[in-house]
PDB file of C-alpha atoms and ligand atoms in Angstrom:
ATOM      1  CA  UNK A1009      45.266  85.098  78.955  1.00 68.00           C
ATOM      2  CA  UNK A1010      47.050  83.356  76.092  1.00 72.00           C
ATOM      3  CA  UNK A1011      50.744  82.935  75.451  1.00 78.00           C
ATOM      4  CA  UNK A1012      51.964  82.758  71.869  1.00 78.00           C
ATOM      5  CA  UNK A1013      54.530  80.015  71.165  1.00 88.00           C
ATOM      6  CA  UNK A1014      53.045  77.796  73.862  1.00 94.00           C
ATOM      7  CA  UNK A1015      52.988  74.265  72.539  1.00 95.00           C
ATOM      8  CA  UNK A1016      51.971  72.064  75.474  1.00 97.00           C
ATOM      9  CA  UNK A1017      49.202  69.600  76.186  1.00 97.00           C
ATOM     10  CA  UNK A1018      48.462  70.427  79.801  1.00 98.00           C
ATOM     11  CA  UNK A1019      51.216  72.582  81.276  1.00 98.00           C
ATOM     12  CA  UNK A1020      49.932  76.170  81.170  1.00 97.00           C
ATOM     13  CA  UNK A1021      46.623  75.154  79.600  1.00 95.00           C
ATOM     14  CA  UNK A1022      44.863  77.175  82.260  1.00 97.00           C
ATOM     15  CA  UNK A1023      46.610  80.441  83.045  1.00 97.00           C
ATOM     16  CA  UNK A1024      45.622  82.713  85.906  1.00 98.00           C
ATOM     17  CA  UNK A1025      47.253  86.094  85.512  1.00 98.00           C
ATOM     18  CA  UNK A1026      47.538  88.874  88.084  1.00 98.00           C
ATOM     19  CA  UNK A1027      48.759  92.382  87.632  1.00 98.00           C
ATOM     20  CA  UNK A1028      49.934  92.209  91.234  1.00 98.00           C
ATOM     21  CA  UNK A1029      49.658  89.611  93.984  1.00 98.00           C
ATOM     22  CA  UNK A1030      51.443  88.907  97.263  1.00 98.00           C
ATOM     23  CA  UNK A1031      53.025  85.627  96.086  1.00 98.00           C
ATOM     24  CA  UNK A1032      52.082  83.313  93.201  1.00 98.00           C
ATOM     25  CA  UNK A1033      53.237  80.307  95.253  1.00 98.00           C
ATOM     26  CA  UNK A1034      51.001  81.284  98.137  1.00 98.00           C
ATOM     27  CA  UNK A1035      47.993  81.700  95.836  1.00 98.00           C
ATOM     28  CA  UNK A1036      48.757  78.467  93.968  1.00 98.00           C
ATOM     29  CA  UNK A1037      48.725  76.578  97.277  1.00 98.00           C
ATOM     30  CA  UNK A1038      45.354  78.097  98.165  1.00 98.00           C
ATOM     31  CA  UNK A1039      43.668  76.957  94.939  1.00 98.00           C
ATOM     32  CA  UNK A1040      45.639  73.784  94.170  1.00 98.00           C
ATOM     33  CA  UNK A1041      42.938  71.517  95.577  1.00 96.00           C
ATOM     34  CA  UNK A1042      40.377  72.597  92.962  1.00 97.00           C
ATOM     35  CA  UNK A1043      42.700  72.958  89.991  1.00 98.00           C
ATOM     36  CA  UNK A1044      43.938  70.601  87.290  1.00 97.00           C
ATOM     37  CA  UNK A1045      47.568  69.622  86.995  1.00 98.00           C
ATOM     38  CA  UNK A1046      49.461  72.155  84.903  1.00 98.00           C
ATOM     39  CA  UNK A1047      47.532  75.242  86.027  1.00 98.00           C
ATOM     40  CA  UNK A1048      49.819  78.260  85.848  1.00 98.00           C
ATOM     41  CA  UNK A1049      49.607  81.274  88.140  1.00 98.00           C
ATOM     42  CA  UNK A1050      51.618  84.265  86.994  1.00 98.00           C
ATOM     43  CA  UNK A1051      51.941  87.875  88.085  1.00 98.00           C
ATOM     44  CA  UNK A1052      53.590  91.046  86.805  1.00 98.00           C
ATOM     45  CA  UNK A1053      54.458  92.046  90.357  1.00 98.00           C
ATOM     46  CA  UNK A1054      54.662  90.344  93.756  1.00 98.00           C
ATOM     47  CA  UNK A1055      54.402  92.377  96.928  1.00 98.00           C
ATOM     48  CA  UNK A1056      55.670  89.504  99.056  1.00 98.00           C
ATOM     49  CA  UNK A1057      57.557  87.104  96.760  1.00 98.00           C
ATOM     50  CA  UNK A1058      59.070  84.212  98.690  1.00 97.00           C
ATOM     51  CA  UNK A1059      62.485  82.643  98.225  1.00 95.00           C
ATOM     52  CA  UNK A1060      63.982  79.596  99.885  1.00 90.00           C
ATOM     53  CA  UNK A1061      64.960  79.628 103.551  1.00 85.00           C
ATOM     54  CA  UNK A1062      62.416  82.324 104.353  1.00 88.00           C
ATOM     55  CA  UNK A1063      64.081  84.889 102.118  1.00 92.00           C
ATOM     56  CA  UNK A1064      62.213  87.462 100.015  1.00 95.00           C
ATOM     57  CA  UNK A1065      62.145  87.402  96.232  1.00 97.00           C
ATOM     58  CA  UNK A1066      62.445  90.892  94.740  1.00 96.00           C
ATOM     59  CA  UNK A1067      59.660  91.152  92.156  1.00 98.00           C
ATOM     60  CA  UNK A1068      59.495  94.614  90.538  1.00 98.00           C
ATOM     61  CA  UNK A1069      56.589  95.304  88.144  1.00 98.00           C
ATOM     62  CA  UNK A1070      57.021  93.711  84.695  1.00 97.00           C
ATOM     63  CA  UNK A1071      60.787  93.421  85.175  1.00 98.00           C
ATOM     64  CA  UNK A1072      60.853  89.723  85.929  1.00 98.00           C
ATOM     65  CA  UNK A1073      58.847  86.555  85.351  1.00 98.00           C
ATOM     66  CA  UNK A1074      57.082  85.342  88.482  1.00 98.00           C
ATOM     67  CA  UNK A1075      55.027  82.192  88.210  1.00 98.00           C
ATOM     68  CA  UNK A1076      53.940  78.972  89.897  1.00 98.00           C
ATOM     69  CA  UNK A1077      52.804  75.681  88.403  1.00 98.00           C
ATOM     70  CA  UNK A1078      50.436  73.274  90.123  1.00 98.00           C
ATOM     71  CA  UNK A1079      51.473  69.630  89.693  1.00 98.00           C
ATOM     72  CA  UNK A1080      49.803  66.434  90.877  1.00 97.00           C
ATOM     73  CA  UNK A1081      52.094  63.517  90.104  1.00 97.00           C
ATOM     74  CA  UNK A1082      51.531  60.132  91.632  1.00 94.00           C
ATOM     75  CA  UNK A1083      54.968  59.906  93.242  1.00 94.00           C
ATOM     76  CA  UNK A1084      56.468  59.318  96.653  1.00 91.00           C
ATOM     77  CA  UNK A1085      57.211  62.269  98.948  1.00 91.00           C
ATOM     78  CA  UNK A1086      60.917  61.453  98.725  1.00 89.00           C
ATOM     79  CA  UNK A1087      60.810  62.157  94.975  1.00 92.00           C
ATOM     80  CA  UNK A1088      59.357  65.654  95.195  1.00 93.00           C
ATOM     81  CA  UNK A1089      62.661  67.535  95.307  1.00 92.00           C
ATOM     82  CA  UNK A1090      63.463  66.147  91.845  1.00 95.00           C
ATOM     83  CA  UNK A1091      60.766  68.339  90.335  1.00 97.00           C
ATOM     84  CA  UNK A1092      63.059  71.287  91.114  1.00 97.00           C
ATOM     85  CA  UNK A1093      65.750  69.741  88.912  1.00 97.00           C
ATOM     86  CA  UNK A1094      63.256  69.379  86.058  1.00 98.00           C
ATOM     87  CA  UNK A1095      62.474  73.090  86.413  1.00 98.00           C
ATOM     88  CA  UNK A1096      66.164  74.006  86.420  1.00 98.00           C
ATOM     89  CA  UNK A1097      66.876  71.865  83.348  1.00 98.00           C
ATOM     90  CA  UNK A1098      63.863  73.256  81.460  1.00 98.00           C
ATOM     91  CA  UNK A1099      64.949  76.822  82.181  1.00 98.00           C
ATOM     92  CA  UNK A1100      68.499  76.095  81.076  1.00 98.00           C
ATOM     93  CA  UNK A1101      67.125  74.782  77.750  1.00 98.00           C
ATOM     94  CA  UNK A1102      64.719  77.707  77.311  1.00 98.00           C
ATOM     95  CA  UNK A1103      67.579  80.159  77.813  1.00 98.00           C
ATOM     96  CA  UNK A1104      69.677  78.208  75.283  1.00 98.00           C
ATOM     97  CA  UNK A1105      66.846  78.648  72.771  1.00 97.00           C
ATOM     98  CA  UNK A1106      67.347  82.390  73.267  1.00 96.00           C
ATOM     99  CA  UNK A1107      71.121  81.985  72.810  1.00 97.00           C
ATOM    100  CA  UNK A1108      71.809  82.537  76.491  1.00 98.00           C
ATOM    101  CA  UNK A1109      74.242  80.176  78.189  1.00 98.00           C
ATOM    102  CA  UNK A1110      73.483  79.482  81.838  1.00 98.00           C
ATOM    103  CA  UNK A1111      74.645  77.128  84.556  1.00 96.00           C
ATOM    104  CA  UNK A1112      72.570  75.166  87.024  1.00 96.00           C
ATOM    105  CA  UNK A1113      73.619  75.578  90.615  1.00 94.00           C
ATOM    106  CA  UNK A1114      72.177  72.361  92.022  1.00 93.00           C
ATOM    107  CA  UNK A1115      69.450  72.100  92.966  1.00 92.00           C
ATOM    108  CA  UNK A1116      67.491  75.288  92.501  1.00 93.00           C
ATOM    109  CA  UNK A1117      69.396  78.256  91.079  1.00 95.00           C
ATOM    110  CA  UNK A1118      70.273  79.337  87.578  1.00 97.00           C
ATOM    111  CA  UNK A1119      73.429  81.387  87.350  1.00 95.00           C
ATOM    112  CA  UNK A1120      75.233  83.285  84.619  1.00 96.00           C
ATOM    113  CA  UNK A1121      78.831  84.494  85.005  1.00 91.00           C
ATOM    114  CA  UNK A1122      78.720  83.509  88.646  1.00 90.00           C
ATOM    115  CA  UNK A1123      75.583  85.481  89.496  1.00 93.00           C
ATOM    116  CA  UNK A1124      72.061  84.274  90.131  1.00 95.00           C
ATOM    117  CA  UNK A1125      69.430  85.030  87.460  1.00 98.00           C
ATOM    118  CA  UNK A1126      66.648  82.706  88.575  1.00 98.00           C
ATOM    119  CA  UNK A1127      65.531  80.687  91.573  1.00 97.00           C
ATOM    120  CA  UNK A1128      63.075  77.874  92.178  1.00 97.00           C
ATOM    121  CA  UNK A1129      60.940  77.288  95.253  1.00 97.00           C
ATOM    122  CA  UNK A1130      59.179  73.909  95.297  1.00 96.00           C
ATOM    123  CA  UNK A1131      56.523  73.354  97.936  1.00 96.00           C
ATOM    124  CA  UNK A1132      54.058  70.560  98.532  1.00 95.00           C
ATOM    125  CA  UNK A1133      51.120  69.356 100.539  1.00 96.00           C
ATOM    126  CA  UNK A1134      51.014  65.705 101.521  1.00 94.00           C
ATOM    127  CA  UNK A1135      49.859  63.118 104.006  1.00 89.00           C
ATOM    128  CA  UNK A1136      52.432  60.712 105.365  1.00 84.00           C
ATOM    129  CA  UNK A1137      53.122  59.395 101.907  1.00 79.00           C
ATOM    130  CA  UNK A1138      50.446  60.667  99.520  1.00 88.00           C
ATOM    131  CA  UNK A1139      51.025  63.905  97.692  1.00 94.00           C
ATOM    132  CA  UNK A1140      48.037  66.203  97.331  1.00 96.00           C
ATOM    133  CA  UNK A1141      49.887  68.675  95.146  1.00 97.00           C
ATOM    134  CA  UNK A1142      53.241  70.227  94.381  1.00 98.00           C
ATOM    135  CA  UNK A1143      53.727  73.906  93.595  1.00 98.00           C
ATOM    136  CA  UNK A1144      56.883  74.787  91.702  1.00 98.00           C
ATOM    137  CA  UNK A1145      57.472  78.524  91.796  1.00 98.00           C
ATOM    138  CA  UNK A1146      60.050  80.209  89.606  1.00 98.00           C
ATOM    139  CA  UNK A1147      61.357  83.747  89.612  1.00 98.00           C
ATOM    140  CA  UNK A1148      63.451  84.865  86.637  1.00 98.00           C
ATOM    141  CA  UNK A1149      65.294  88.174  86.675  1.00 98.00           C
ATOM    142  CA  UNK A1150      64.651  89.151  83.071  1.00 98.00           C
ATOM    143  CA  UNK A1151      64.718  92.925  82.745  1.00 98.00           C
ATOM    144  CA  UNK A1152      65.829  94.174  86.142  1.00 97.00           C
ATOM    145  CA  UNK A1153      68.379  96.962  86.218  1.00 96.00           C
ATOM    146  CA  UNK A1154      71.138  97.010  88.794  1.00 94.00           C
ATOM    147  CA  UNK A1155      69.214  99.505  90.966  1.00 95.00           C
ATOM    148  CA  UNK A1156      66.253  97.093  91.163  1.00 96.00           C
ATOM    149  CA  UNK A1157      68.260  94.679  93.326  1.00 94.00           C
ATOM    150  CA  UNK A1158      68.478  95.262  97.071  1.00 92.00           C
ATOM    151  CA  UNK A1159      71.955  96.571  97.981  1.00 91.00           C
ATOM    152  CA  UNK A1160      73.083  93.336  99.622  1.00 87.00           C
ATOM    153  CA  UNK A1161      72.241  91.292  96.500  1.00 88.00           C
ATOM    154  CA  UNK A1162      73.898  93.487  93.884  1.00 87.00           C
ATOM    155  CA  UNK A1163      77.087  91.461  93.715  1.00 87.00           C
ATOM    156  CA  UNK A1164      75.257  88.109  93.900  1.00 91.00           C
ATOM    157  CA  UNK A1165      72.307  88.613  91.583  1.00 94.00           C
ATOM    158  CA  UNK A1166      71.990  89.736  88.000  1.00 96.00           C
ATOM    159  CA  UNK A1167      69.390  89.874  85.229  1.00 98.00           C
ATOM    160  CA  UNK A1168      69.239  88.589  81.676  1.00 98.00           C
ATOM    161  CA  UNK A1169      69.078  92.196  80.489  1.00 98.00           C
ATOM    162  CA  UNK A1170      72.252  93.079  82.375  1.00 97.00           C
ATOM    163  CA  UNK A1171      74.162  90.086  80.971  1.00 96.00           C
ATOM    164  CA  UNK A1172      72.898  90.246  77.373  1.00 97.00           C
ATOM    165  CA  UNK A1173      72.510  94.002  77.051  1.00 96.00           C
ATOM    166  CA  UNK A1174      69.028  93.637  75.569  1.00 96.00           C
ATOM    167  CA  UNK A1175      65.411  93.603  76.740  1.00 97.00           C
ATOM    168  CA  UNK A1176      64.024  90.054  77.118  1.00 97.00           C
ATOM    169  CA  UNK A1177      60.554  89.120  75.818  1.00 96.00           C
ATOM    170  CA  UNK A1178      59.069  87.693  78.982  1.00 97.00           C
ATOM    171  CA  UNK A1179      56.185  85.784  77.422  1.00 96.00           C
ATOM    172  CA  UNK A1180      58.437  84.160  74.861  1.00 96.00           C
ATOM    173  CA  UNK A1181      60.853  82.918  77.528  1.00 97.00           C
ATOM    174  CA  UNK A1182      57.954  81.661  79.639  1.00 97.00           C
ATOM    175  CA  UNK A1183      56.479  79.736  76.684  1.00 97.00           C
ATOM    176  CA  UNK A1184      59.842  78.176  75.842  1.00 97.00           C
ATOM    177  CA  UNK A1185      60.222  77.156  79.469  1.00 98.00           C
ATOM    178  CA  UNK A1186      56.777  75.573  79.671  1.00 98.00           C
ATOM    179  CA  UNK A1187      57.336  73.643  76.427  1.00 98.00           C
ATOM    180  CA  UNK A1188      60.588  72.180  77.757  1.00 98.00           C
ATOM    181  CA  UNK A1189      59.144  71.585  81.206  1.00 98.00           C
ATOM    182  CA  UNK A1190      56.311  69.413  79.887  1.00 98.00           C
ATOM    183  CA  UNK A1191      58.727  67.323  77.794  1.00 98.00           C
ATOM    184  CA  UNK A1192      61.014  66.675  80.763  1.00 98.00           C
ATOM    185  CA  UNK A1193      58.219  66.235  83.306  1.00 98.00           C
ATOM    186  CA  UNK A1194      56.214  63.627  81.341  1.00 98.00           C
ATOM    187  CA  UNK A1195      58.761  60.794  81.584  1.00 98.00           C
ATOM    188  CA  UNK A1196      59.273  61.560  85.281  1.00 97.00           C
ATOM    189  CA  UNK A1197      55.561  61.482  86.003  1.00 96.00           C
ATOM    190  CA  UNK A1198      55.066  58.337  83.964  1.00 96.00           C
ATOM    191  CA  UNK A1199      57.925  56.183  85.224  1.00 94.00           C
ATOM    192  CA  UNK A1200      60.207  58.358  87.331  1.00 95.00           C
ATOM    193  CA  UNK A1201      62.517  58.761  84.372  1.00 97.00           C
ATOM    194  CA  UNK A1202      64.888  61.674  84.980  1.00 97.00           C
ATOM    195  CA  UNK A1203      67.509  60.724  82.432  1.00 97.00           C
ATOM    196  CA  UNK A1204      67.325  63.789  80.199  1.00 98.00           C
ATOM    197  CA  UNK A1205      66.966  66.158  83.171  1.00 98.00           C
ATOM    198  CA  UNK A1206      70.076  64.750  84.850  1.00 97.00           C
ATOM    199  CA  UNK A1207      72.031  64.944  81.620  1.00 98.00           C
ATOM    200  CA  UNK A1208      71.236  68.655  81.397  1.00 98.00           C
ATOM    201  CA  UNK A1209      71.928  69.322  85.100  1.00 97.00           C
ATOM    202  CA  UNK A1210      75.270  67.531  84.835  1.00 97.00           C
ATOM    203  CA  UNK A1211      76.312  69.037  81.539  1.00 97.00           C
ATOM    204  CA  UNK A1212      75.540  72.579  82.685  1.00 97.00           C
ATOM    205  CA  UNK A1213      76.483  72.333  86.331  1.00 95.00           C
ATOM    206  CA  UNK A1214      77.904  75.356  88.141  1.00 93.00           C
ATOM    207  CA  UNK A1215      79.193  73.082  90.910  1.00 92.00           C
ATOM    208  CA  UNK A1216      80.779  69.918  89.503  1.00 94.00           C
ATOM    209  CA  UNK A1217      84.544  70.046  89.927  1.00 92.00           C
ATOM    210  CA  UNK A1218      84.352  72.998  92.325  1.00 91.00           C
ATOM    211  CA  UNK A1219      85.013  73.443  96.021  1.00 91.00           C
ATOM    212  CA  UNK A1220      81.730  73.978  97.821  1.00 90.00           C
ATOM    213  CA  UNK A1221      80.338  74.460 101.289  1.00 89.00           C
ATOM    214  CA  UNK A1222      77.501  72.190 102.323  1.00 89.00           C
ATOM    215  CA  UNK A1223      75.305  73.755 104.966  1.00 86.00           C
ATOM    216  CA  UNK A1224      73.044  71.362 106.859  1.00 82.00           C
ATOM    217  CA  UNK A1225      71.261  72.130 110.109  1.00 81.00           C
ATOM    218  CA  UNK A1226      73.584  75.082 110.670  1.00 81.00           C
ATOM    219  CA  UNK A1227      76.778  73.022 110.189  1.00 86.00           C
ATOM    220  CA  UNK A1228      79.151  73.985 107.401  1.00 88.00           C
ATOM    221  CA  UNK A1229      81.456  71.437 105.731  1.00 90.00           C
ATOM    222  CA  UNK A1230      83.770  72.046 102.820  1.00 91.00           C
ATOM    223  CA  UNK A1231      84.185  69.509 100.028  1.00 92.00           C
ATOM    224  CA  UNK A1232      84.419  69.106  96.281  1.00 93.00           C
ATOM    225  CA  UNK A1233      81.383  68.469  94.084  1.00 93.00           C
ATOM    226  CA  UNK A1234      82.163  65.347  92.048  1.00 96.00           C
ATOM    227  CA  UNK A1235      78.980  64.566  90.156  1.00 96.00           C
ATOM    228  CA  UNK A1236      75.196  64.385  90.113  1.00 96.00           C
ATOM    229  CA  UNK A1237      73.980  60.781  90.205  1.00 96.00           C
ATOM    230  CA  UNK A1238      71.131  59.293  88.183  1.00 94.00           C
ATOM    231  CA  UNK A1239      68.685  60.072  90.975  1.00 93.00           C
ATOM    232  CA  UNK A1240      69.597  63.733  90.977  1.00 94.00           C
ATOM    233  CA  UNK A1241      71.638  63.688  94.176  1.00 94.00           C
ATOM    234  CA  UNK A1242      74.901  65.592  94.505  1.00 94.00           C
ATOM    235  CA  UNK A1243      78.050  63.575  95.185  1.00 96.00           C
ATOM    236  CA  UNK A1244      80.535  65.377  97.409  1.00 94.00           C
ATOM    237  CA  UNK A1245      84.068  64.397  98.252  1.00 96.00           C
ATOM    238  CA  UNK A1246      84.914  65.465 101.791  1.00 94.00           C
ATOM    239  CA  UNK A1247      88.370  65.115 103.308  1.00 93.00           C
ATOM    240  CA  UNK A1248      87.824  61.543 104.428  1.00 92.00           C
ATOM    241  CA  UNK A1249      84.585  60.407 102.801  1.00 95.00           C
ATOM    242  CA  UNK A1250      82.465  60.588  99.689  1.00 97.00           C
ATOM    243  CA  UNK A1251      78.825  61.339 100.449  1.00 94.00           C
ATOM    244  CA  UNK A1252      75.546  61.527  98.606  1.00 94.00           C
ATOM    245  CA  UNK A1253      73.686  64.741  99.310  1.00 92.00           C
ATOM    246  CA  UNK A1254      69.920  64.772  98.741  1.00 89.00           C
ATOM    247  CA  UNK A1255      68.419  68.026  97.582  1.00 76.00           C
ATOM    248  CA  UNK A1256      65.965  69.579  99.957  1.00 66.00           C
ATOM    249  CA  UNK A1257      68.232  68.855 102.901  1.00 62.00           C
ATOM    250  CA  UNK A1258      71.028  71.282 102.316  1.00 70.00           C
ATOM    251  CA  UNK A1259      72.196  74.601 101.074  1.00 76.00           C
ATOM    252  CA  UNK A1260      75.260  74.684  98.830  1.00 80.00           C
ATOM    253  CA  UNK A1261      77.595  77.640  98.598  1.00 78.00           C
ATOM    254  CA  UNK A1262      80.394  77.979  96.101  1.00 73.00           C
ATOM    255  CA  UNK A1263      83.714  79.182  97.412  1.00 69.00           C
ATOM    256  CA  UNK A1264      84.317  81.377  94.391  1.00 63.00           C
ATOM    257  CA  UNK A1265      82.112  84.075  92.953  1.00 52.00           C
ATOM    258  CA  UNK A1266      78.917  82.178  92.466  1.00 52.00           C
ATOM    259  CA  UNK A1267      76.509  82.105  95.354  1.00 53.00           C
TER     260      UNK A1267
HETATM  261  C1  BTN B1210      64.968  81.088  95.626  1.00 96.92           C
HETATM  262  O1  BTN B1210      65.905  81.165  94.848  1.00 96.92           O
HETATM  263  O2  BTN B1210      65.124  81.292  96.835  1.00 96.92           O
HETATM  264  C2  BTN B1210      63.599  80.735  95.104  1.00 96.92           C
HETATM  265  C3  BTN B1210      62.899  81.925  94.512  1.00 96.92           C
HETATM  266  C4  BTN B1210      61.514  81.627  93.998  1.00 96.92           C
HETATM  267  C5  BTN B1210      60.763  82.870  93.581  1.00 96.92           C
HETATM  268  C6  BTN B1210      59.482  82.563  92.876  1.00 96.92           C
HETATM  269  S1  BTN B1210      58.756  83.996  92.126  1.00 96.92           S
HETATM  270  C7  BTN B1210      57.295  83.118  91.793  1.00 96.92           C
HETATM  271  C8  BTN B1210      57.031  82.229  92.983  1.00 96.92           C
HETATM  272  N1  BTN B1210      56.261  82.944  93.990  1.00 96.92           N
HETATM  273  C9  BTN B1210      56.969  83.155  95.097  1.00 96.92           C
HETATM  274  O3  BTN B1210      56.564  83.776  96.110  1.00 96.92           O
HETATM  275  N2  BTN B1210      58.186  82.614  94.974  1.00 96.92           N
HETATM  276  C10 BTN B1210      58.361  81.950  93.694  1.00 96.92           C
END
């Protein structure tokens, strides 16, 4: 399988395409040991797409983009969550290339007009401190119609087709994403440089300046998102303290429309 417009050195160089699979993340984890960094697994349909926190990811046939990338950076386990931010920033840029404005809901959602259009699930295999591989899985709601969403998600989720009114070329968006991803991932992999990624996450944040709920180990606290620091952590002002929130530890919920 080849994707036109792909202009990368190693991201998406090998592409494994399925008409249908249970979950591209699950498959990517099964084969990651034997595959090169940058191998892309994509599917036109997932029968058991996985979201964060054990949720399902609705993956109707050819109506969304469902893919997973295998990465093998030489980084510390504590750095892994930052790969999610690189994915979010790359998707924000790819959508901009298609004249679509989106916001990044730190750390792993892309939202438009307060509704979720894409989500990222980053998983890894490691020893105490050595990473064997990372799988970053992304689901983008490109051409779903309202009826394609489960009832309980209809007011929280949307698709690019619903917001733009036009059919999205899935392969083009995927190629644009991969091109941006490689450019943002290289400096991170080489010397943990996240500068450009953070700039994009900050500049297009759905949270900064807003009241949010931080959910950690079942406890909910309300605060105001102040900023994203240079390490990609979220800074929250609570009633009597300012705290640094590391991604991977928490769930963030906006108090307004956005999820
Ligand atoms: C979330 O927002 O909860 C994350 C959603 C991630 C969905 C993608 S679709 C491709 C890849 N395969 C999966 O099973 N999940 C991810």
